[in-house]
Short mmCIF file of C-alpha atoms in Angstrom, two decimals:
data_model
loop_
_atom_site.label_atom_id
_atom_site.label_comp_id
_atom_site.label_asym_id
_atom_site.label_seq_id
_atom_site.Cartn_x
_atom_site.Cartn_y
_atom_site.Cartn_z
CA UNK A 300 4.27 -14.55 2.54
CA UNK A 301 4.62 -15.83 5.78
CA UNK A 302 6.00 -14.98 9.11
CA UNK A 303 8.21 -16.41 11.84
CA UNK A 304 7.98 -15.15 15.30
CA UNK A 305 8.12 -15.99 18.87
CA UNK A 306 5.00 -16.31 20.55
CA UNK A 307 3.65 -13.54 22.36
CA UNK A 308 6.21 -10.91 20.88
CA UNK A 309 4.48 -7.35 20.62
CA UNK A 310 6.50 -6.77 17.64
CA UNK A 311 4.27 -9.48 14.92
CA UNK A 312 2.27 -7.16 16.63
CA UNK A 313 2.56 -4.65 14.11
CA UNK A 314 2.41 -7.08 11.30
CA UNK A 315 -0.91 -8.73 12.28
CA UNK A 316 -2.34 -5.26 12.92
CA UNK A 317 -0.94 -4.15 9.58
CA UNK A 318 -2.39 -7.47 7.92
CA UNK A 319 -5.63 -6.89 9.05
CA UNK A 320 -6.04 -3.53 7.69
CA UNK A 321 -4.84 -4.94 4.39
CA UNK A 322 -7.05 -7.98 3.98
CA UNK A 323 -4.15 -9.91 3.93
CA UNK A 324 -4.09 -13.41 5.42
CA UNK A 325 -0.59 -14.03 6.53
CA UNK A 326 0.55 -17.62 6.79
CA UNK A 327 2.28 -17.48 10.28
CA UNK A 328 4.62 -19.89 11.99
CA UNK A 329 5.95 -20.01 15.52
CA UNK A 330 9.58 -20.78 16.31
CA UNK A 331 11.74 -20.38 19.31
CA UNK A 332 13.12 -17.04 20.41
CA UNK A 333 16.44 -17.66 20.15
CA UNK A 334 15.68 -19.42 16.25
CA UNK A 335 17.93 -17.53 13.53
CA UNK A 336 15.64 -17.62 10.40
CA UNK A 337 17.50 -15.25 7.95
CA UNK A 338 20.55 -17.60 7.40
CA UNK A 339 23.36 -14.25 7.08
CA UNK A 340 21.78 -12.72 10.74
CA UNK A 341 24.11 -13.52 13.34
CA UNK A 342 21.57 -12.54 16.00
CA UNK A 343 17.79 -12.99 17.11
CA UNK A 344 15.68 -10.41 15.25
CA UNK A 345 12.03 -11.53 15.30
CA UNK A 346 9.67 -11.02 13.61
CA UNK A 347 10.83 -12.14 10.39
CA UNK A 348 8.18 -11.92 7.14
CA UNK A 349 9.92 -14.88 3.99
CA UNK A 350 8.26 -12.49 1.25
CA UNK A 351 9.44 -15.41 -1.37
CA UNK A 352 11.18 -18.03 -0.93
CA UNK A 353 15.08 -16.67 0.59
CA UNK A 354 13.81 -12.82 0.72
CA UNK A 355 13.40 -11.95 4.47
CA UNK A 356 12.60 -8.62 5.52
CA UNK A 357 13.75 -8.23 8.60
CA UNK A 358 12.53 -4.80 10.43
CA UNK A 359 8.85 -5.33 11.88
CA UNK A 360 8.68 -1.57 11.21
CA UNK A 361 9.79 -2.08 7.56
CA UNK A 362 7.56 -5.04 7.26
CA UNK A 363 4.13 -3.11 8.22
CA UNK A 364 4.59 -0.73 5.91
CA UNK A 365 5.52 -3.16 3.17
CA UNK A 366 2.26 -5.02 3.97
CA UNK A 367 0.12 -1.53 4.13
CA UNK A 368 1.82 -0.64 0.62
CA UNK A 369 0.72 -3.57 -1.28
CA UNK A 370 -2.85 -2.18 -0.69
CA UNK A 371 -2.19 1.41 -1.59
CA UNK A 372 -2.47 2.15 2.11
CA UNK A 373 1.30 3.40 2.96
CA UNK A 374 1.74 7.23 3.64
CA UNK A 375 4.24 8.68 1.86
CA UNK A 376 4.68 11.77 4.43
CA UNK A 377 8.18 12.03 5.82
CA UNK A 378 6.87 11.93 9.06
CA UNK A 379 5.30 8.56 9.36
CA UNK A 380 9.68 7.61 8.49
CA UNK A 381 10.74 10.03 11.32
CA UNK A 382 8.26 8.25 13.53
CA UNK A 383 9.18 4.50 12.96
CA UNK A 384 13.04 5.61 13.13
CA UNK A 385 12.40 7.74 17.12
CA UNK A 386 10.34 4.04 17.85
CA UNK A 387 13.24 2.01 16.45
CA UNK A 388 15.66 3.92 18.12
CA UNK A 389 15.30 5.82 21.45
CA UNK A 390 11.59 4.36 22.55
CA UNK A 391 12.97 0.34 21.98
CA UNK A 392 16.44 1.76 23.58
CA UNK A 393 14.43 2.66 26.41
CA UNK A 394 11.58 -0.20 26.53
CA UNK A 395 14.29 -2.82 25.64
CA UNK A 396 15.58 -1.80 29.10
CA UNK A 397 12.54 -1.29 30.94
CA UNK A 398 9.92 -4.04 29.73
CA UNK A 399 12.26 -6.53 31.09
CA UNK A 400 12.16 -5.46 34.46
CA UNK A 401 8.81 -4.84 34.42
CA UNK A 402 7.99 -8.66 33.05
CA UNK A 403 10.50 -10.03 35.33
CA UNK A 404 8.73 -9.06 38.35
CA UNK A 405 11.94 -6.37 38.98
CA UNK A 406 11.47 -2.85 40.63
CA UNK A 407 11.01 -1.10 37.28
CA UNK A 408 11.27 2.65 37.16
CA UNK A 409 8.87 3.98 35.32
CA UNK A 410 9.99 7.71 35.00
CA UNK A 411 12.59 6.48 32.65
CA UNK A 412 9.92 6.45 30.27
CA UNK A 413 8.00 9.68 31.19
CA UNK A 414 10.13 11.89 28.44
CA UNK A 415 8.77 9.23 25.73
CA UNK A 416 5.12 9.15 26.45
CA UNK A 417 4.67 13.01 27.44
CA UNK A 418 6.84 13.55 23.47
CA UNK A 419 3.87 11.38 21.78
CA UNK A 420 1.22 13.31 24.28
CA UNK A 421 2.51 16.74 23.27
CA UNK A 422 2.88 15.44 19.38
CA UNK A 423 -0.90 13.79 19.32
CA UNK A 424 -2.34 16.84 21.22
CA UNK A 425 -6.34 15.81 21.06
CA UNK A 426 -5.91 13.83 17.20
CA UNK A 427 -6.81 10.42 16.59
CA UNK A 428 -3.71 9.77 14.47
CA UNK A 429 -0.36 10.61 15.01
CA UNK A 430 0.35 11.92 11.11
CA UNK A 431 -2.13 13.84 9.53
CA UNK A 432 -5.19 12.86 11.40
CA UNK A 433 -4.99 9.67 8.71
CA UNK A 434 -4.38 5.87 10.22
CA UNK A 435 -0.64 4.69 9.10
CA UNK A 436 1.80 2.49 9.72
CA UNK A 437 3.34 5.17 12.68
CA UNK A 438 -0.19 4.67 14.36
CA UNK A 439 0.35 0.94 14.08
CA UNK A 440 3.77 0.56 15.19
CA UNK A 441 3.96 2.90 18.15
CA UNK A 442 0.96 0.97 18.94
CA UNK A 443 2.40 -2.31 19.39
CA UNK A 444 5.22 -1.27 20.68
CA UNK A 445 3.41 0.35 23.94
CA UNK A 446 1.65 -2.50 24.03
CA UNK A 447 3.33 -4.13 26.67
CA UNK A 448 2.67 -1.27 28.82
CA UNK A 449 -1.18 -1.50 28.80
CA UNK A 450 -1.09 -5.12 28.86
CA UNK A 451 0.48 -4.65 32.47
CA UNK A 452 -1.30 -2.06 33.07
CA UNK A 453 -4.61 -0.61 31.51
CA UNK A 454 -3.78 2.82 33.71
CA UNK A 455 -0.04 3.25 32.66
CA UNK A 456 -0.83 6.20 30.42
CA UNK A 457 -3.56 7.83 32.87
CA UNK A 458 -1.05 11.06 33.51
CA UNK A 459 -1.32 11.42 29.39
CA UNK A 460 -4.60 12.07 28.55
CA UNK A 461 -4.54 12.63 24.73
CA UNK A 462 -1.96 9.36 24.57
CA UNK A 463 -4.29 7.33 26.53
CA UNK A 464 -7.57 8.43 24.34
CA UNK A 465 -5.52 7.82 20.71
CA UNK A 466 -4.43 3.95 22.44
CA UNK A 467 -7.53 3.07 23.93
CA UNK A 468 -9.36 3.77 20.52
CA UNK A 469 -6.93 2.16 18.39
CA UNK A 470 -7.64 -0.88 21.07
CA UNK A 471 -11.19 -1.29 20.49
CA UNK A 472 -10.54 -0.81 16.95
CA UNK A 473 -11.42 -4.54 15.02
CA UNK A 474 -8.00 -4.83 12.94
CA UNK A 475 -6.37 -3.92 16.75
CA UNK A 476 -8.35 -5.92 19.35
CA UNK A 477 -8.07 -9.05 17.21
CA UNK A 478 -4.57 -8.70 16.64
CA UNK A 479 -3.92 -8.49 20.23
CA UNK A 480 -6.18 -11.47 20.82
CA UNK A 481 -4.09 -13.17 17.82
CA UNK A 482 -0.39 -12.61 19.79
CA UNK A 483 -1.80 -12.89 23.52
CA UNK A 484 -3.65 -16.17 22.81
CA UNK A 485 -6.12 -14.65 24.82
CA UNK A 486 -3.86 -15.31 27.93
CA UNK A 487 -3.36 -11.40 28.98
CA UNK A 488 0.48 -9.47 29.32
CA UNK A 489 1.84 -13.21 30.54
CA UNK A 490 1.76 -14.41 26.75
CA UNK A 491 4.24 -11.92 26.37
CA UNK A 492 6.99 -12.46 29.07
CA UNK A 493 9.02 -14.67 27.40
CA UNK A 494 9.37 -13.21 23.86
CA UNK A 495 10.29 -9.90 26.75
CA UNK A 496 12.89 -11.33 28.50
CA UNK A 497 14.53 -13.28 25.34
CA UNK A 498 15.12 -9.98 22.92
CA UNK A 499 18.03 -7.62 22.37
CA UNK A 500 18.76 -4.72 23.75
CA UNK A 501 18.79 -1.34 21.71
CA UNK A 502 21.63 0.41 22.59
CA UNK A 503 21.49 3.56 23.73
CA UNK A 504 23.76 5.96 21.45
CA UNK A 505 27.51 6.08 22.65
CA UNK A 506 28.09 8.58 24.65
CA UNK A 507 31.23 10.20 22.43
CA UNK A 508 29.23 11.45 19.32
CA UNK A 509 32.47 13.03 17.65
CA UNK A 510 34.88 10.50 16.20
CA UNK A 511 37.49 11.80 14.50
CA UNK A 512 38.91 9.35 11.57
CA UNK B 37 36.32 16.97 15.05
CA UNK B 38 33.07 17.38 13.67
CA UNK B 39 29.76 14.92 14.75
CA UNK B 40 29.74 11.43 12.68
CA UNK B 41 26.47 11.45 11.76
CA UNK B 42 26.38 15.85 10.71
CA UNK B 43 29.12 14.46 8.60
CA UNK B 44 26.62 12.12 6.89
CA UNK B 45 24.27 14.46 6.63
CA UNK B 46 25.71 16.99 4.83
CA UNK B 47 27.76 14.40 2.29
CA UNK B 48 24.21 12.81 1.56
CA UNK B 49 23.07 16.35 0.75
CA UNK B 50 26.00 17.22 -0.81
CA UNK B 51 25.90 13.88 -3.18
CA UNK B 52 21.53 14.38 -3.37
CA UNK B 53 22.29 18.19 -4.68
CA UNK B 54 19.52 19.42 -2.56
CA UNK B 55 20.06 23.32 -2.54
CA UNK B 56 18.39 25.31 0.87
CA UNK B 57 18.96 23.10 3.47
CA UNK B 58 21.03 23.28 6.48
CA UNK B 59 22.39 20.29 9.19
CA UNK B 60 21.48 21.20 12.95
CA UNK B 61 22.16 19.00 16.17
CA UNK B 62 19.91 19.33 18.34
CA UNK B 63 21.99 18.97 22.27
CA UNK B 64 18.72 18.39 24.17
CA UNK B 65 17.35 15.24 22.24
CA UNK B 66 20.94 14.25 20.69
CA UNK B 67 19.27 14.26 16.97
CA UNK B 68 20.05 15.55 14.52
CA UNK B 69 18.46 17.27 11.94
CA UNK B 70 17.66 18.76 8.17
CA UNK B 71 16.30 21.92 7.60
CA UNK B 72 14.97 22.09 4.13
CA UNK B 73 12.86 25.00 3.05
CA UNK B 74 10.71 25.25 6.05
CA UNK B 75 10.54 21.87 6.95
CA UNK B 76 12.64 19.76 9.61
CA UNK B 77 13.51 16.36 9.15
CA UNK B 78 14.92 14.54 12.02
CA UNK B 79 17.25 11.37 12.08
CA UNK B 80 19.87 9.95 9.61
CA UNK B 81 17.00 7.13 8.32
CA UNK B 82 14.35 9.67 7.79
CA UNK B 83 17.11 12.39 6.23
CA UNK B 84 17.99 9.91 3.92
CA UNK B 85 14.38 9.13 2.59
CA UNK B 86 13.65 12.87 2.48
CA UNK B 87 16.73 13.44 0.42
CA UNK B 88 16.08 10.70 -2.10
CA UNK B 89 12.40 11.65 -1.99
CA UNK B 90 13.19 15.36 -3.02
CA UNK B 91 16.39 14.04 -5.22
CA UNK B 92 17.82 14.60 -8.59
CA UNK B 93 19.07 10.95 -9.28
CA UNK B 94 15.80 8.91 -8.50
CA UNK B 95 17.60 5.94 -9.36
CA UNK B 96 19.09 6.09 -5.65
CA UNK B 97 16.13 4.93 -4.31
CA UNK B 98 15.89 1.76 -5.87
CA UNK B 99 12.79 2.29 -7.68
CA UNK B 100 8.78 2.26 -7.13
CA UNK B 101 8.77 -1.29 -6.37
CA UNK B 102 7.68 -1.98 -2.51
CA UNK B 103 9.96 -4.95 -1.70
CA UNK B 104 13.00 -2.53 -2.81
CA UNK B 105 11.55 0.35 -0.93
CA UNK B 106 10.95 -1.84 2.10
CA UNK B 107 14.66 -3.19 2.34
CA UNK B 108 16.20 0.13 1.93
CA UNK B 109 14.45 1.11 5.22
CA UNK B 110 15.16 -1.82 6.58
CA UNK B 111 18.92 -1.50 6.06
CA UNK B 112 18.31 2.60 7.01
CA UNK B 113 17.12 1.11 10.35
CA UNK B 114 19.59 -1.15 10.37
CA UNK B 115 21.91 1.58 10.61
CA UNK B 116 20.89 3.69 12.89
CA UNK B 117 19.74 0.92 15.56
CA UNK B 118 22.86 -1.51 14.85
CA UNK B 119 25.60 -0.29 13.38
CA UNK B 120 25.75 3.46 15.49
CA UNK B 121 24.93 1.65 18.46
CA UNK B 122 27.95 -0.68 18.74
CA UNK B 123 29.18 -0.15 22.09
CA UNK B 124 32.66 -2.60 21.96
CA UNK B 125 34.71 -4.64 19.42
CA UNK B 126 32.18 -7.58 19.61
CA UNK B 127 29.32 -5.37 18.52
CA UNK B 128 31.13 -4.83 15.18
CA UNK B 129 32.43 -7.78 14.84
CA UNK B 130 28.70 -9.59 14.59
CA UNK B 131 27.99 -6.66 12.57
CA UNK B 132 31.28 -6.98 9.98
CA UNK B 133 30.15 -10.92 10.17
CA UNK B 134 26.34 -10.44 9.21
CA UNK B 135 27.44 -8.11 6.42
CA UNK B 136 30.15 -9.92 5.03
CA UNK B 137 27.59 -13.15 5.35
CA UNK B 138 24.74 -10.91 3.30
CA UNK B 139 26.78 -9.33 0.55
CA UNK B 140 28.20 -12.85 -0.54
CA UNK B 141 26.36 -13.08 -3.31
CA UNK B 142 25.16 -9.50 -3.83
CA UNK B 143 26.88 -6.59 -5.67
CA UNK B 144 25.07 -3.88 -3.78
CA UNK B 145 22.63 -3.98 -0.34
CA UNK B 146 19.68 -3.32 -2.85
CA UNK B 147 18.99 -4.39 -5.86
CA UNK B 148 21.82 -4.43 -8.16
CA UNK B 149 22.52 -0.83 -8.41
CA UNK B 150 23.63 1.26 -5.90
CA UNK B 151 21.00 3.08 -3.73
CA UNK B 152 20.89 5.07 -0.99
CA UNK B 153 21.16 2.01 1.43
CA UNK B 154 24.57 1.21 0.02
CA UNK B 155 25.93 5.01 1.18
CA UNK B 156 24.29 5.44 4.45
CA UNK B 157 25.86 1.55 5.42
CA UNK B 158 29.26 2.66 3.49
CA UNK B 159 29.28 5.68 5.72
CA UNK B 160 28.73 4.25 8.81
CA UNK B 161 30.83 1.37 8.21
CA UNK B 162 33.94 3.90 7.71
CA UNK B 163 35.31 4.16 11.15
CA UNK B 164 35.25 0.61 11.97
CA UNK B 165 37.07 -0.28 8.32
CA UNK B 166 40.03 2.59 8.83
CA UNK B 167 40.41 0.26 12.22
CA UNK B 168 40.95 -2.44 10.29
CA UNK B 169 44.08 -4.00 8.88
CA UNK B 170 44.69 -4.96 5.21
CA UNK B 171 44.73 -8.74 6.22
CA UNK B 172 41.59 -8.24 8.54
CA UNK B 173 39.77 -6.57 5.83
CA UNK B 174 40.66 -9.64 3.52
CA UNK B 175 38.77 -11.65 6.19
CA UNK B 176 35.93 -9.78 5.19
CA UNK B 177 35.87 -10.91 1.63
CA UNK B 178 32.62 -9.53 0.23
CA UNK B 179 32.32 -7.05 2.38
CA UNK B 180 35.77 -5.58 1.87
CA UNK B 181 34.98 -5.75 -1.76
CA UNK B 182 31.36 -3.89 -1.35
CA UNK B 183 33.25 -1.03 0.12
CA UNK B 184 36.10 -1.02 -2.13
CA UNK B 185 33.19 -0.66 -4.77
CA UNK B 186 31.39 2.11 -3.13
CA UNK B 187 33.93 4.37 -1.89
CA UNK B 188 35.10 4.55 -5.28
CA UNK B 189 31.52 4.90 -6.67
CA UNK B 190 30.49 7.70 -4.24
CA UNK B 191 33.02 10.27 -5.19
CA UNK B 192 32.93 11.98 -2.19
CA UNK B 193 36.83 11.91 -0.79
CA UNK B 194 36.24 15.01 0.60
CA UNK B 195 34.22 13.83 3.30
CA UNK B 196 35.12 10.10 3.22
CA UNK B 197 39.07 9.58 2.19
CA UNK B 198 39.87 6.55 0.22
CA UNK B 199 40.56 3.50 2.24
CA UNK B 200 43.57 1.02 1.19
CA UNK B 201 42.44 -2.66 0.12
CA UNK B 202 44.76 -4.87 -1.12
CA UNK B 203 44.28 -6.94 -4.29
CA UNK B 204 46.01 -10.47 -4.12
CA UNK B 205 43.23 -12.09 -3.41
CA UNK B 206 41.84 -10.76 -6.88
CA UNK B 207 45.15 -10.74 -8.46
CA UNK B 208 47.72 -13.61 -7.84
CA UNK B 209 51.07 -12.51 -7.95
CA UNK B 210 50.62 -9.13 -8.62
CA UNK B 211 51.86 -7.35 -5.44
CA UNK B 212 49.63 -4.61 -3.56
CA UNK B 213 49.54 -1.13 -4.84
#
């Protein structure tokens, strides 16, 4: 198995993190952020895990929970999927926008995120775990993918106090902090401007939801 | 004209059989969602899973193998990140390209049987393929011929009408039908 990714991208993220709680030792190697490794992708979608030799999984959310199943350790509760898909979809449609600015040294607004992080405040309420109080690949992603945040900085989610407790605790969890240490190099939220600034944009849904055919 | 992705919904419960459950929309956080004894499900993705979790034709999902179950959520996501968020004619065209690129050596998205991957891509794929032209769907070789494949497969008409695709390139001098 082994995985291509940018450096510094808080997606692999969620791979290493998953990869450490499996035992796994992933063989990983570092390519440009602009490199197209699945040869039929016509765009940049990094991280990328070769399973065998031509079979790419593609979706870092996808991938994590590949890695956790091969160890018996993937939740089958429907709400660890509804979890990676809101991620996927409307918190990368808004972070896609917003991380950007943020790394680019822009005026970023942060209310634009304030319905995101008070939804997984409400949702956590005072657990440790975001789907039945057990660790899972929802945990892990959502993880990474704030990651950026608290890498700028460590206060971002000190107006939600159960979000900042379930973060902070995943942080100084092992299979976490050396992750982290793993895609930062070490070198704090500036390992990870340039992966930032060089990935796509999730759309926000179209505006007319009714098409007729 | 009722919501795109409702529609989806209730064909993939329709072609699931699941009895007892009902297709909302929720206005304030533009999702929707599946009400299934009790429980709420919310987004297409996650719908689907439930729906071939809780299904009577198990062989929809591809099987207990974890590669296979990781690609069909990949392609899920793939859907509901890529394909409903085209916002012009490039969007789709990358998207027709990648496809068409993927599927040239593969019967279905999954495996070699249809799964639930195949329907979910075959639905949303729908509105940009009625756009298209006979000639521009022959520029889509594989593609074209995945969702010739599937549209017949899925037997759902009802919600989905049959699309024209014309055969020449399968069957020289034979004119269209």
């Amino acid at each position: 198995m082994k995985l291509f990714t940018d450096k510094g991208n808080q997606h692999s993220l969620k791979i290493l993190v998953a990869a450490e709680l499996a035992g796994i030792s992933l063989e990983i190697e570092h390519v440009d952020s602009a490199a197209i490794v699945v040869p039929f992708l016509k765009r940049n979608v990094l991280p990328v895990l070769e399973v065998e030799t031509n079979e790419y999984l593609f979706s870092a959310n996808a991938i994590t929970r590949y890695i956790l199943a091969t160890v018996g350790k993937d939740s089958e509760d429907i709400t660890v999927s509804t979890w990676l898909e809101w991620e996927s979809t409307d918190l990368q449609a808004a972070l896609s926008s917003y991380l950007p600015v943020l790394y680019g040294g822009g005026k970023a607004d942060s209310q634009k995120l304030q319905p995101h992080l008070s939804k997984l405040d409400n949702s956590l309420g005072g657990a440790q775990f975001i789907v039945q109080d057990q660790l899972s690949a929802a945990d892990v992603c959502l993880f990474a993918a704030l990651y950026p945040l608290y890498a700028n900085s460590k206060s971002c989610f000190e107006n939600f106090s159960n979000l900042n407790a379930w973060f902070t605790k995943l942080h100084a969890e092992p299979p976490f902090g050396a992750s982290v240490a793993k895609v930062t190099e070490g070198k704090g939220s500036s390992s990870l401007k340039a992966s930032i600034l060089a990935q796509p944009l999730v759309n926000t849904l179209p505006v007319a939801r009714s098409v007729s055919n | 004209a009722p919501n795109r992705i409702d529609n989806d919904v209730k064909a993939l419960a329709r072609y699931f059989n699941l009895k007892n459950c009902k297709c909302k929309f929720d206005k304030k956080s533009g999702v929707t969602q599946l009400v299934h004894n009790g429980q709420t499900v919310c987004g297409l993705a996650s719908i689907a899973s439930f729906l071939v979790q809780n299904s009577e034709q198990p062989s929809l999902h591809g099987g207990s193998c974890h590669m296979t179950k990781a690609q069909i959520q990949q392609w899920l996501q793939y859907r509901v990140t890529i394909v409903d968020r085209c916002l012009n004619e490039k969007d789709v065209t990358t998207v027709l390209k990648e496809l068409n690129s993927f599927l040239e050596s593969r019967v279905y998205f999954v495996t070699s049987s249809l799964t639930v991957a195949d329907l979910v891509l075959y639905f949303g794929l729908f509105a940009p393929f009625n756009q298209l032209t006979l000639q521009e769907k022959e520029k889509y070789l594989h593609l074209s011929r995945w969702f010739n494949n599937v549209q017949r497969v899925a037997k759902l008409e009802e919600f989905y009408p049959i699309l024209p695709f014309s055969l020449n390139y399968l069957y020289e001098g034979v004119s269209e039908h």
